[in-house]
GROMACS .gro file of C-alpha atoms in nm:
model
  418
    1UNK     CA    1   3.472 -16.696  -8.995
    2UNK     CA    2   3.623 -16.973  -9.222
    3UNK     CA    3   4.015 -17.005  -9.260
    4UNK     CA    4   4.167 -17.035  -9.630
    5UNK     CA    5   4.559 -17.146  -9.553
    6UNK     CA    6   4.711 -16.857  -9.333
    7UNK     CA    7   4.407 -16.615  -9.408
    8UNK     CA    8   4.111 -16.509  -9.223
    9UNK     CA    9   3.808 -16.457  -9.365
   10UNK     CA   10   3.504 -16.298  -9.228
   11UNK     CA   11   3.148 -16.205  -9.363
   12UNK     CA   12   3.043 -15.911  -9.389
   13UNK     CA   13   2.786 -15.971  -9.092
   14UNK     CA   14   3.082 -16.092  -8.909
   15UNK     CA   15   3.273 -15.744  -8.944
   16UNK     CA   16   2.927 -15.532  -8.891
   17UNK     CA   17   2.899 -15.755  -8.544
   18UNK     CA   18   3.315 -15.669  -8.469
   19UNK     CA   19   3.239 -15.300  -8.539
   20UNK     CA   20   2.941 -15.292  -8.353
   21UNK     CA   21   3.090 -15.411  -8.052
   22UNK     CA   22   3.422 -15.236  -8.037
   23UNK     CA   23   3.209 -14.931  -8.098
   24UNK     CA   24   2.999 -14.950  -7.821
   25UNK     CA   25   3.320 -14.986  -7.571
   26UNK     CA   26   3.355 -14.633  -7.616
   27UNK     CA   27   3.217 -14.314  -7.469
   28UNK     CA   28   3.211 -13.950  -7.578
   29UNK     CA   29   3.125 -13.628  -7.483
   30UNK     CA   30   2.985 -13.442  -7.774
   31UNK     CA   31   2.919 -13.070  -7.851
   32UNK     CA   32   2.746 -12.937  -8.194
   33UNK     CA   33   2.448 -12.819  -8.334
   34UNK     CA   34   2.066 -13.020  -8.368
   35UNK     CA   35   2.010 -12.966  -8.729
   36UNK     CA   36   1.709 -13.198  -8.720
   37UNK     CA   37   1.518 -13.402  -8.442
   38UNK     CA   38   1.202 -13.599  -8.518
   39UNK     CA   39   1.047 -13.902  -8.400
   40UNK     CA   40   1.093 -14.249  -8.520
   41UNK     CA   41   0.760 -14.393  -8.589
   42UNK     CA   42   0.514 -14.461  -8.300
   43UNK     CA   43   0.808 -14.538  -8.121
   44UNK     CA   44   0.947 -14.284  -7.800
   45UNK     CA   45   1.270 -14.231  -7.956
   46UNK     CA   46   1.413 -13.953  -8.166
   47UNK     CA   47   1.634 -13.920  -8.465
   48UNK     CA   48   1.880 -13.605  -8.431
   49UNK     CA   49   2.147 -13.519  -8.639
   50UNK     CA   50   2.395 -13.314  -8.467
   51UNK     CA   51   2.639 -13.067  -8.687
   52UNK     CA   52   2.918 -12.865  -8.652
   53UNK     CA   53   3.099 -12.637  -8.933
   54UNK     CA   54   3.228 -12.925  -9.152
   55UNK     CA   55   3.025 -13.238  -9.062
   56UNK     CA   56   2.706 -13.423  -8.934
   57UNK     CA   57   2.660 -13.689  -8.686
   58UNK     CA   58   2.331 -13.906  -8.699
   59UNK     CA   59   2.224 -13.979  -8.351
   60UNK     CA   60   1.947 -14.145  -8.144
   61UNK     CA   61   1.802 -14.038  -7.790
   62UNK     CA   62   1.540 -14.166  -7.627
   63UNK     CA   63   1.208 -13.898  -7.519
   64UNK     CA   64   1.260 -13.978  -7.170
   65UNK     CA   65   1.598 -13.750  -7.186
   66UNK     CA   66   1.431 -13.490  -7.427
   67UNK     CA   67   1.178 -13.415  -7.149
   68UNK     CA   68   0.964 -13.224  -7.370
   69UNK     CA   69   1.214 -13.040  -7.502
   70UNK     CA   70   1.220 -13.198  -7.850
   71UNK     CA   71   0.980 -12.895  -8.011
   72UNK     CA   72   1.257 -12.660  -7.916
   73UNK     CA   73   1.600 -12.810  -7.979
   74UNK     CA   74   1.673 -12.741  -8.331
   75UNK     CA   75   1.920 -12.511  -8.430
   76UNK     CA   76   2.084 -12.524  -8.045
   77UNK     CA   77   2.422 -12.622  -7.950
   78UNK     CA   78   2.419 -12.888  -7.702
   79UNK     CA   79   2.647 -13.143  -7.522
   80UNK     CA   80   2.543 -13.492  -7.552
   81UNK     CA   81   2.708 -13.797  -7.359
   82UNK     CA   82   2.685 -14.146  -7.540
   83UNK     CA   83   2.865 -14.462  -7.756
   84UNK     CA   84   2.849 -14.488  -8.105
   85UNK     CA   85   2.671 -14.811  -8.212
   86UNK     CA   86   2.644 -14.964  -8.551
   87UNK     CA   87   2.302 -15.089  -8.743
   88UNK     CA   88   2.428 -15.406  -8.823
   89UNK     CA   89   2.173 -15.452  -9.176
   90UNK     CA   90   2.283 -15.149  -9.358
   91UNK     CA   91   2.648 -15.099  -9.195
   92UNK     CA   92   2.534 -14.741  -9.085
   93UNK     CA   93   2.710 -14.608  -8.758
   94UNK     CA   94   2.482 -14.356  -8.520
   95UNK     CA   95   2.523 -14.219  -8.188
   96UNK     CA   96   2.340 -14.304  -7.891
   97UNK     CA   97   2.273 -14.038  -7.655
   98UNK     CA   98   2.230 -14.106  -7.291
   99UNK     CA   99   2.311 -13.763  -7.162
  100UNK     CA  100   2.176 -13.424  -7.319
  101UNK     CA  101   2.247 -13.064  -7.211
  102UNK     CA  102   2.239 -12.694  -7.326
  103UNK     CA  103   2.617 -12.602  -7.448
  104UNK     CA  104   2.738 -12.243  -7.438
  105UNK     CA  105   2.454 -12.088  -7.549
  106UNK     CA  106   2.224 -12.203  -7.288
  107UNK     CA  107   2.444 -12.056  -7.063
  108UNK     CA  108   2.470 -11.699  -7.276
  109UNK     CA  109   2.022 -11.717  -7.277
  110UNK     CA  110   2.060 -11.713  -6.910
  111UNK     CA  111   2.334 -11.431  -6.919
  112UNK     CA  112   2.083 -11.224  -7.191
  113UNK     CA  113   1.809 -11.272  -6.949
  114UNK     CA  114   2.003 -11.132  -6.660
  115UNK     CA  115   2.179 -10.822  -6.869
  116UNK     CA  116   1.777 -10.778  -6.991
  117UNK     CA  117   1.633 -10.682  -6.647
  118UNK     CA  118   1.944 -10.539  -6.533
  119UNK     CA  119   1.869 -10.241  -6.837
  120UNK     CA  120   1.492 -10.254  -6.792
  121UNK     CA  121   1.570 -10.153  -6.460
  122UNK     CA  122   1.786  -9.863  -6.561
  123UNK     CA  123   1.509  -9.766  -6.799
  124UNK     CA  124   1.725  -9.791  -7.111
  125UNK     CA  125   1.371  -9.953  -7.259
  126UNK     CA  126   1.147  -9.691  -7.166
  127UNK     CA  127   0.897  -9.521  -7.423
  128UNK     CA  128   0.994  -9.163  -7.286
  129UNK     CA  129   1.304  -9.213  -7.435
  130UNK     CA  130   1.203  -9.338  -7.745
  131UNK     CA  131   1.284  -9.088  -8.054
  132UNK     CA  132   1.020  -9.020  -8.307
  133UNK     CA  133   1.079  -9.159  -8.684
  134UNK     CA  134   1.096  -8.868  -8.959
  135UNK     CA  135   0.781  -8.887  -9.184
  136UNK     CA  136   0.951  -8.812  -9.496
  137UNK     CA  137   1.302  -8.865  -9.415
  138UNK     CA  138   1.566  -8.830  -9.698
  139UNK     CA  139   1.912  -8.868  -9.571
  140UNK     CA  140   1.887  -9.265  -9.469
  141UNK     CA  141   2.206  -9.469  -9.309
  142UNK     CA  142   2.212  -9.810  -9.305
  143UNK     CA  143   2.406 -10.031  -9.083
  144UNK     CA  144   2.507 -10.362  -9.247
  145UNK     CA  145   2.707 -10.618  -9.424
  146UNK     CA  146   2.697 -10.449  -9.771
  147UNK     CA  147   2.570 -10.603 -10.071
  148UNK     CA  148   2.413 -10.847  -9.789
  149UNK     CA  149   2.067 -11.011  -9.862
  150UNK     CA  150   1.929 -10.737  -9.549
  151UNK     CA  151   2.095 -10.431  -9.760
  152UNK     CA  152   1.956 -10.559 -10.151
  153UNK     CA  153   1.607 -10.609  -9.930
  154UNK     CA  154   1.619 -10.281  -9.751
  155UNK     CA  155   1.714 -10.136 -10.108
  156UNK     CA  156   1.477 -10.261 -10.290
  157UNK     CA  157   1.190 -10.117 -10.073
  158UNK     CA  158   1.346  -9.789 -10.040
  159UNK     CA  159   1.580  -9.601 -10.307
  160UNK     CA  160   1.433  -9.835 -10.579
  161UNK     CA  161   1.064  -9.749 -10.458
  162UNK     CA  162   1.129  -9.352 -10.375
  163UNK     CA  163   1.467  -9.195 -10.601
  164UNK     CA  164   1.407  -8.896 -10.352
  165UNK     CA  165   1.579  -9.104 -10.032
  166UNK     CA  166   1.968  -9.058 -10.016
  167UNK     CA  167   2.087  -9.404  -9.909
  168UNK     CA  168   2.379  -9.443  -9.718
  169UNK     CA  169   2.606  -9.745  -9.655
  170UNK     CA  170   2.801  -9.811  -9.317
  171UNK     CA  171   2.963 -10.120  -9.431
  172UNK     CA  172   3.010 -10.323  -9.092
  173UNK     CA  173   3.106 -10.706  -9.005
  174UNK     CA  174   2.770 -10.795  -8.835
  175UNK     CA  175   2.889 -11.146  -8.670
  176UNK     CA  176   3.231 -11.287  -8.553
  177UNK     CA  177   3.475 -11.134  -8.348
  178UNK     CA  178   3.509 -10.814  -8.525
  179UNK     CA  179   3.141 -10.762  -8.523
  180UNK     CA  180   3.144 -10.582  -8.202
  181UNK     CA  181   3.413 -10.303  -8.213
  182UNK     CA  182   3.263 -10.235  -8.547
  183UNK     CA  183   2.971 -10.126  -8.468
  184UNK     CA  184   3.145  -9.924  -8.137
  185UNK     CA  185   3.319  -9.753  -8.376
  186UNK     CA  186   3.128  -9.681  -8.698
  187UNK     CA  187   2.726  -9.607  -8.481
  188UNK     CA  188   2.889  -9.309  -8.300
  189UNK     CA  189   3.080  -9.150  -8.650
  190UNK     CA  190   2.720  -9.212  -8.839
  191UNK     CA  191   2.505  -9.066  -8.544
  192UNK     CA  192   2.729  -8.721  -8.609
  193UNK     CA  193   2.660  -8.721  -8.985
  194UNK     CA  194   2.291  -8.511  -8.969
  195UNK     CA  195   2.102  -8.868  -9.114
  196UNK     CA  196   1.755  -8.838  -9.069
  197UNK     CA  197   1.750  -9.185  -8.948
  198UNK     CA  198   1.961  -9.483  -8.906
  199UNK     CA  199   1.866  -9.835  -8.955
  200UNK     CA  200   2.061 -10.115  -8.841
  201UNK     CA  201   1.995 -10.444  -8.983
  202UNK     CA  202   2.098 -10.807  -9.075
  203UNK     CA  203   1.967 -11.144  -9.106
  204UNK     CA  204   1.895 -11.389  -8.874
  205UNK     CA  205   2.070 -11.602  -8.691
  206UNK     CA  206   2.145 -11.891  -8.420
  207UNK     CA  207   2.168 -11.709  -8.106
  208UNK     CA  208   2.574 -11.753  -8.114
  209UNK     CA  209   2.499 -11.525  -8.455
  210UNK     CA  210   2.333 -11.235  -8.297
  211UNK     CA  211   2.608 -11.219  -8.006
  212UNK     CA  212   2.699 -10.836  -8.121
  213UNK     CA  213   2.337 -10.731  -8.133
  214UNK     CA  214   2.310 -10.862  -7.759
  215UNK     CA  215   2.637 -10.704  -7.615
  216UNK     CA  216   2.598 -10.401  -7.358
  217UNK     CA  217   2.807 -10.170  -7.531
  218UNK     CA  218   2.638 -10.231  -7.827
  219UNK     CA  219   2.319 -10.144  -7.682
  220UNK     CA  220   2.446  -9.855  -7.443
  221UNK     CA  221   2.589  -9.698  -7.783
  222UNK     CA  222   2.261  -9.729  -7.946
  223UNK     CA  223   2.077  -9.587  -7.620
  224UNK     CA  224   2.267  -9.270  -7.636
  225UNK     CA  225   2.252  -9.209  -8.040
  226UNK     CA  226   2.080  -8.856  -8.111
  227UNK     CA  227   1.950  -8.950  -8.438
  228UNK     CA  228   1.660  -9.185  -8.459
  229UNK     CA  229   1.720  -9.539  -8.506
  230UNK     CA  230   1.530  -9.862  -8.613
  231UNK     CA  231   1.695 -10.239  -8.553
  232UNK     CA  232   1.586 -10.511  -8.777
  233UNK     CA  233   1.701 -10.810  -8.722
  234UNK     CA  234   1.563 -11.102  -8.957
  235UNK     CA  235   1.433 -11.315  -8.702
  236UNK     CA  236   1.083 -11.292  -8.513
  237UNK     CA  237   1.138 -11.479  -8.171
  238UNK     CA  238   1.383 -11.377  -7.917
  239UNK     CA  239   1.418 -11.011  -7.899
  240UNK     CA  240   1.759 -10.866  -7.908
  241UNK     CA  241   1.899 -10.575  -7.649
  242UNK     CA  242   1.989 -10.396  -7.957
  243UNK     CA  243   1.625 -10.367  -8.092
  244UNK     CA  244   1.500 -10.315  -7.696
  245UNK     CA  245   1.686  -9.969  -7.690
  246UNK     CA  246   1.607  -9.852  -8.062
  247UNK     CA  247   1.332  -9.616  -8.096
  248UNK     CA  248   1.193  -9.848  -8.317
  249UNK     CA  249   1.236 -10.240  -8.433
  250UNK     CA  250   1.094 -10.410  -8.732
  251UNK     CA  251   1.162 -10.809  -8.777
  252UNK     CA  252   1.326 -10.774  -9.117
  253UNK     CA  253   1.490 -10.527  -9.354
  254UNK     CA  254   1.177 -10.507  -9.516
  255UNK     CA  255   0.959 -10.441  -9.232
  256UNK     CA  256   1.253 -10.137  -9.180
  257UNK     CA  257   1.195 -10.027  -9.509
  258UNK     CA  258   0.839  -9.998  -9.445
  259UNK     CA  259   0.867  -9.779  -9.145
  260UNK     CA  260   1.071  -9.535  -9.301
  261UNK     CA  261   0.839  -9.537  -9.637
  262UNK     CA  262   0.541  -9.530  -9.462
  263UNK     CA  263   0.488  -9.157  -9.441
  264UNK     CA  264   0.582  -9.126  -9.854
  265UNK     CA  265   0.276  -9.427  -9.934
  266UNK     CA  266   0.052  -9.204  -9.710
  267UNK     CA  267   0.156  -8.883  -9.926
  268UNK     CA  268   0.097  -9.031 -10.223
  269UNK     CA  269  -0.250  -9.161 -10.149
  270UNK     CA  270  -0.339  -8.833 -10.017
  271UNK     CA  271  -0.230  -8.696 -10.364
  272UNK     CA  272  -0.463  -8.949 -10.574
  273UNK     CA  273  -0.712  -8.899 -10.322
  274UNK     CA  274  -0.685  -8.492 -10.437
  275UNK     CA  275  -0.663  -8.561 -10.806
  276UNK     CA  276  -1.009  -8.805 -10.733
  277UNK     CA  277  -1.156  -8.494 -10.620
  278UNK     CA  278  -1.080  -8.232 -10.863
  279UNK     CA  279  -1.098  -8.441 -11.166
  280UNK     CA  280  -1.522  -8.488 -11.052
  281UNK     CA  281  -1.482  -8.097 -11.017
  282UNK     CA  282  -1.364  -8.038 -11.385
  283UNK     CA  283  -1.576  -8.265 -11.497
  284UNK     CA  284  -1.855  -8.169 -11.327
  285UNK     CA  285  -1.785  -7.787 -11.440
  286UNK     CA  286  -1.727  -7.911 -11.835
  287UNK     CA  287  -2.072  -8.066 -11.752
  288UNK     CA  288  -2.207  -7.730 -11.681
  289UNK     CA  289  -2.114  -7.504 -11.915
  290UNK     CA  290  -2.207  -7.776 -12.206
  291UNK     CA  291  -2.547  -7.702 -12.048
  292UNK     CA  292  -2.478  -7.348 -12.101
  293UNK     CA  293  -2.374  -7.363 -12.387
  294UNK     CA  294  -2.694  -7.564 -12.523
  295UNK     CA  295  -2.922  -7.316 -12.335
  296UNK     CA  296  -2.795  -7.068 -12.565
  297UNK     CA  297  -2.797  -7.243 -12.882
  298UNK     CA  298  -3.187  -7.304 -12.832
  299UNK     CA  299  -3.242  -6.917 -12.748
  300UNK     CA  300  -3.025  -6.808 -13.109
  301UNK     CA  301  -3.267  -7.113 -13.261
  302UNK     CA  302  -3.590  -6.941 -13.110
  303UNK     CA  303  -3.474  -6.563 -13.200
  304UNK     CA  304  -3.421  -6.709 -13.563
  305UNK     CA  305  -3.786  -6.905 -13.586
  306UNK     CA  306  -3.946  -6.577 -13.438
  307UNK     CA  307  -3.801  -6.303 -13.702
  308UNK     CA  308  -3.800  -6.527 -13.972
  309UNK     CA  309  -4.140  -6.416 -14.116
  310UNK     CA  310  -4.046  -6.056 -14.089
  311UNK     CA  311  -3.996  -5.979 -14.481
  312UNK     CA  312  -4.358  -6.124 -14.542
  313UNK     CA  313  -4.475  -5.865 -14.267
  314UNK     CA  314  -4.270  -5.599 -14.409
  315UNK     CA  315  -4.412  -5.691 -14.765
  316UNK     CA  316  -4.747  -5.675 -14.666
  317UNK     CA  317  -4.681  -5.313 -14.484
  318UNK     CA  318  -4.550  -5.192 -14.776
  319UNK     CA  319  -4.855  -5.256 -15.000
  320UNK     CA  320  -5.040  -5.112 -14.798
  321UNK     CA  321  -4.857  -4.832 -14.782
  322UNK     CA  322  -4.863  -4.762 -15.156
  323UNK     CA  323  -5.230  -4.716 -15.162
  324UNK     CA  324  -5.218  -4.382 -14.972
  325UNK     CA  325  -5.145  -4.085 -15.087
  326UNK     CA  326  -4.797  -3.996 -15.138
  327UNK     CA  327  -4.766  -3.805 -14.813
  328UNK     CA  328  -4.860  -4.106 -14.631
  329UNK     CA  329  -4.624  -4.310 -14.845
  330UNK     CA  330  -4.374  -4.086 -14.774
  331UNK     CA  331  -4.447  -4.079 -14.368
  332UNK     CA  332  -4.461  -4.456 -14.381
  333UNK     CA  333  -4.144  -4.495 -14.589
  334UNK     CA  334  -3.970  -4.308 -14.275
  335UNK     CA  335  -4.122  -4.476 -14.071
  336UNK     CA  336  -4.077  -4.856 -14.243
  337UNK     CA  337  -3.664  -4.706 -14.264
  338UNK     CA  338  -3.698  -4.683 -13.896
  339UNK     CA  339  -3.874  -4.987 -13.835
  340UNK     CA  340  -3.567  -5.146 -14.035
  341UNK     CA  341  -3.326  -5.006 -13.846
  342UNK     CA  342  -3.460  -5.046 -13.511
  343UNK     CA  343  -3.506  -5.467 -13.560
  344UNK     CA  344  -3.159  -5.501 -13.743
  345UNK     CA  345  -3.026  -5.318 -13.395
  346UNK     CA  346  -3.220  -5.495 -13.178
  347UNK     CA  347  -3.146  -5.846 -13.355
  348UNK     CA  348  -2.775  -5.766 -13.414
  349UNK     CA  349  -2.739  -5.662 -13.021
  350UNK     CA  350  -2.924  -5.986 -12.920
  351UNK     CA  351  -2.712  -6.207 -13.113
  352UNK     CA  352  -2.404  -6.021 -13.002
  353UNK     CA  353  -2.492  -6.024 -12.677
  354UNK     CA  354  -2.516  -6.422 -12.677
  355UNK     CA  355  -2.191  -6.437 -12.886
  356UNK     CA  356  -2.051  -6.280 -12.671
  357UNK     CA  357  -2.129  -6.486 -12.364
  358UNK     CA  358  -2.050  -6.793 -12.562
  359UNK     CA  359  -1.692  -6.648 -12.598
  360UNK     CA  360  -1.689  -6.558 -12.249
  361UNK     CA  361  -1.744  -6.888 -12.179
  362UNK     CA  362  -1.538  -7.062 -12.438
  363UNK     CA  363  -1.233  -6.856 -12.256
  364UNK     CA  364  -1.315  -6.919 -11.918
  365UNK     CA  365  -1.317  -7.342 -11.978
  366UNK     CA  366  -0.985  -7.249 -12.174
  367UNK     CA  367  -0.803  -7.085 -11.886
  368UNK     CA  368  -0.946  -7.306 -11.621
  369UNK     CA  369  -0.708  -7.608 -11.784
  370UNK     CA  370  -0.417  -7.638 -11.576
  371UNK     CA  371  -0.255  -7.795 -11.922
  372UNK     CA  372  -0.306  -7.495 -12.068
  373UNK     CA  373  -0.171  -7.218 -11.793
  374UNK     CA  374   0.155  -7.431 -11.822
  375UNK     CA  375   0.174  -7.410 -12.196
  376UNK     CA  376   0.157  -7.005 -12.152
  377UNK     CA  377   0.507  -7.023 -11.993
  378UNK     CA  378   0.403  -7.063 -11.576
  379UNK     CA  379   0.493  -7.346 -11.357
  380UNK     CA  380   0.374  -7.479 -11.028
  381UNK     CA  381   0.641  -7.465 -10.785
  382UNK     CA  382   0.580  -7.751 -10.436
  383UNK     CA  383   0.825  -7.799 -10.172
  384UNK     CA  384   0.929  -8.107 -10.025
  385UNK     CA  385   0.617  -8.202  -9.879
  386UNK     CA  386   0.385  -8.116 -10.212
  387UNK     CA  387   0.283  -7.819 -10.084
  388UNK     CA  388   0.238  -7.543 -10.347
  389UNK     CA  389   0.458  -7.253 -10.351
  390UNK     CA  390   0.333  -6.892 -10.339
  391UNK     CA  391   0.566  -6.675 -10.137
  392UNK     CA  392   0.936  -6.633 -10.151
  393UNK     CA  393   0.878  -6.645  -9.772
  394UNK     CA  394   0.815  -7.007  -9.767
  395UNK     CA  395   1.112  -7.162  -9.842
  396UNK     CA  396   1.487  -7.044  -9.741
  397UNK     CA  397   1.841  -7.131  -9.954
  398UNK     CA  398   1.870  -7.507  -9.960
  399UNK     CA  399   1.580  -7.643  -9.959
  400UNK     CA  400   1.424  -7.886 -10.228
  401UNK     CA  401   1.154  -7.769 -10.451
  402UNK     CA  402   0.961  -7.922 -10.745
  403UNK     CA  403   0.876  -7.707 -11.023
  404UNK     CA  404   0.602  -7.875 -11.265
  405UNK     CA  405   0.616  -7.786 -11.652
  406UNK     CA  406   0.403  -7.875 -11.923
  407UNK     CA  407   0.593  -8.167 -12.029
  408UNK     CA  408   0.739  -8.294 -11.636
  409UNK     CA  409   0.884  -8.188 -11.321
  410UNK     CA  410   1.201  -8.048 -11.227
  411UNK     CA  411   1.348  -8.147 -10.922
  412UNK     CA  412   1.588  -7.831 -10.794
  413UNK     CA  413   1.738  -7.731 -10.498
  414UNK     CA  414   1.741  -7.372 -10.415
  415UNK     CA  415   2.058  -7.117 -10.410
  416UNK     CA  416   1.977  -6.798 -10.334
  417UNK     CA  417   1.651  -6.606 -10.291
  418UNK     CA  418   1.626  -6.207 -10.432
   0.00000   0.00000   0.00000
């Protein structure tokens, strides 16, 4: 420090020194969040920057105080004990931690843990009780934060992928204080709407995040729903009480979408799998008849080479004929009329006959084309499931059908039978 007249005047490694040490006079107790903790260099020592809603605090702690915890203490809230402490070259202020503990939520992973075994032992988390999960369900509620990355994921793998699911939207706070009597209220009104199956979803979360999906009452509610359910939580560590009492839990929206598509995909692969299998038929039964058909076409072809000298013969008989008598040229004449007669008959009814069968034929391949029974005016009528429709019996007033046209498929719901 060097005096100017009635001024002091430091250096700026004169004022980093002063700040340093009246830092260090001072000790806190902290509580935030680890955002980050990694190790500095080859040296035992950690860098951790602590956070809360608005700000960040760069700290220091040494490994001996970690204990082997380092791997695991991101994204906790803890409660650190230290000074602050200034790097004198750069004029950067940290914390130094001496102290390090598990805040609140330490405390609420014990709590979890206890409320856990306290329901597995009232076998709330039993299979027996488990519900099974429609195959093809169509009415499908979903439990969530609307417009919420969960719902436009769930969405998209759904409604966007099958138009024949109904998608409905309980629109719920799924964190904060609200959270909670939300879902008490609005899970009990949606388990009484006749929804094939509910899904209850949201992204992940710090622990603090997920409180509702770990409440009791939450889970009790859930327990005693009639209508099958499936709890996706984005997260894959950690189970929550809310996905232990579902019938069935999937680690994201999408994995929730899946198990209520997964029966539709199946369907649908059974259906190519079908039209694999009759396509080889056609073709194998165009194959055929083409075979057939050229069968015949070398008969007509032989039945032409073998009568095609007949004039010549008939010539020939003729002469012959003439140099009898008249009586005998009058007894052959009959006889060459009949002779006519009986070969124009014989080759007119054997290239009937194989016209004939060639039309039969030609007919048969024509009606066998599904194409073409739907251009006559018929349909194909399949319920839900695909299945094809030939009985008034099978289906009753209000059920779905499909009826299949020459040009598409109408999708109708039935009235009234007669």
């Amino acid at each position: 420090m060097k005096q100017i007249g009635d001024k002091k005047i430091f250096s700026v490694t004169e004022i980093n020194a002063i700040a340093k040490e009246t830092l260090e006079l001072l000790t806190f107790w902290v509580e935030g969040e680890i955002a980050e903790c990694e190790q500095i260099s080859s040296y035992n020592f950690y860098k951790i920057i602590l956070k809360d809603e608005k700000t960040i605090l760069p700290s220091v702690v040494s490994g001996e105080i970690l204990k082997g915890k380092q791997d695991t203490l991101r994204g906790k809230r803890v409660l650190v004990y230290g000074n602050l402490t200034l790097w004198e070259p750069r004029g950067q202020y940290q914390f130094r931690i001496y102290q390090l503990e598990e805040s609140g939520e330490g405390i609420f992973q014990k709590e979890l843990e206890e409320l856990i075994k306290k329901l597995m032992s009232q076998g709330l988390f039993d299979e027996k009780y488990k519900k099974q999960i429609p195959l093809y369900p169509i009415k499908v509620c979903i439990v969530t934060s609307y417009k919420s990355a969960a719902w436009n994921d769930f969405k998209s793998h759904t409604v966007d992928e099958f138009s024949l699911i109904q998608l409905y939207t309980a629109d719920v706070r799924v964190q904060g204080k609200q959270s909670i009597p939300n879902l008490l209220k609005i899970l009990p009104y949606a388990d009484n709407k006749g929804f094939d199956v509910i899904v209850i979803t949201r992204g992940g979360g710090s622990i603090e995040d997920l409180a509702a999906f770990n409440n009791e009452k939450v889970a009790r509610c859930i327990f005693k729903m009639k209508t099958p359910t499936i709890v996706a939580i984005g997260h894959e560590h950690n189970q929550s009480l809310a996905e232990w009492v579902a019938d069935k839990r999937a680690s994201t929206p999408t994995g929730a979408a899946y198990l209520i598509t997964q029966g539709y995909y199946q369907y649908i692969e059974k259906l190519q799998g079908y039209k694999r299998y009759y396509n080889n038929k056609f073709d194998q039964l165009i194959y055929s008849n083409i075979q057939n058909l050229s069968y015949l076409h070398n008969q007509l072809e032989s039945i032409k080479i073998k009568y095609q000298y007949l004039p010549d013969m008939l010539e020939k008989l003729r002469e012959s004929i003439i140099r009898h008598d008249k009586r005998l040229i009058f007894e052959s004449d009959l006889k060459l009329i009949s002779l006519m007669n009986q070969i124009k008959k014989e080759i007119i009814g054997q290239i009937g006959g194989k016209n004939n069968i060639l039309y039969t034929l030609n007919k048969s391949l024509t009606l066998l084309s599904p194409k073409n029974t739907l251009m006559r005016g018929y349909s194909i009528t399949t319920n839900v499931h695909g299945q094809i429709v030939r009985s008034i019996k099978a289906i009753v007033a209000g059920d779905t059908i499909g009826v299949k046209l020459t040009d598409g498929k109408i999708i109708s719901k039935v009235v009234a039978k007669e």
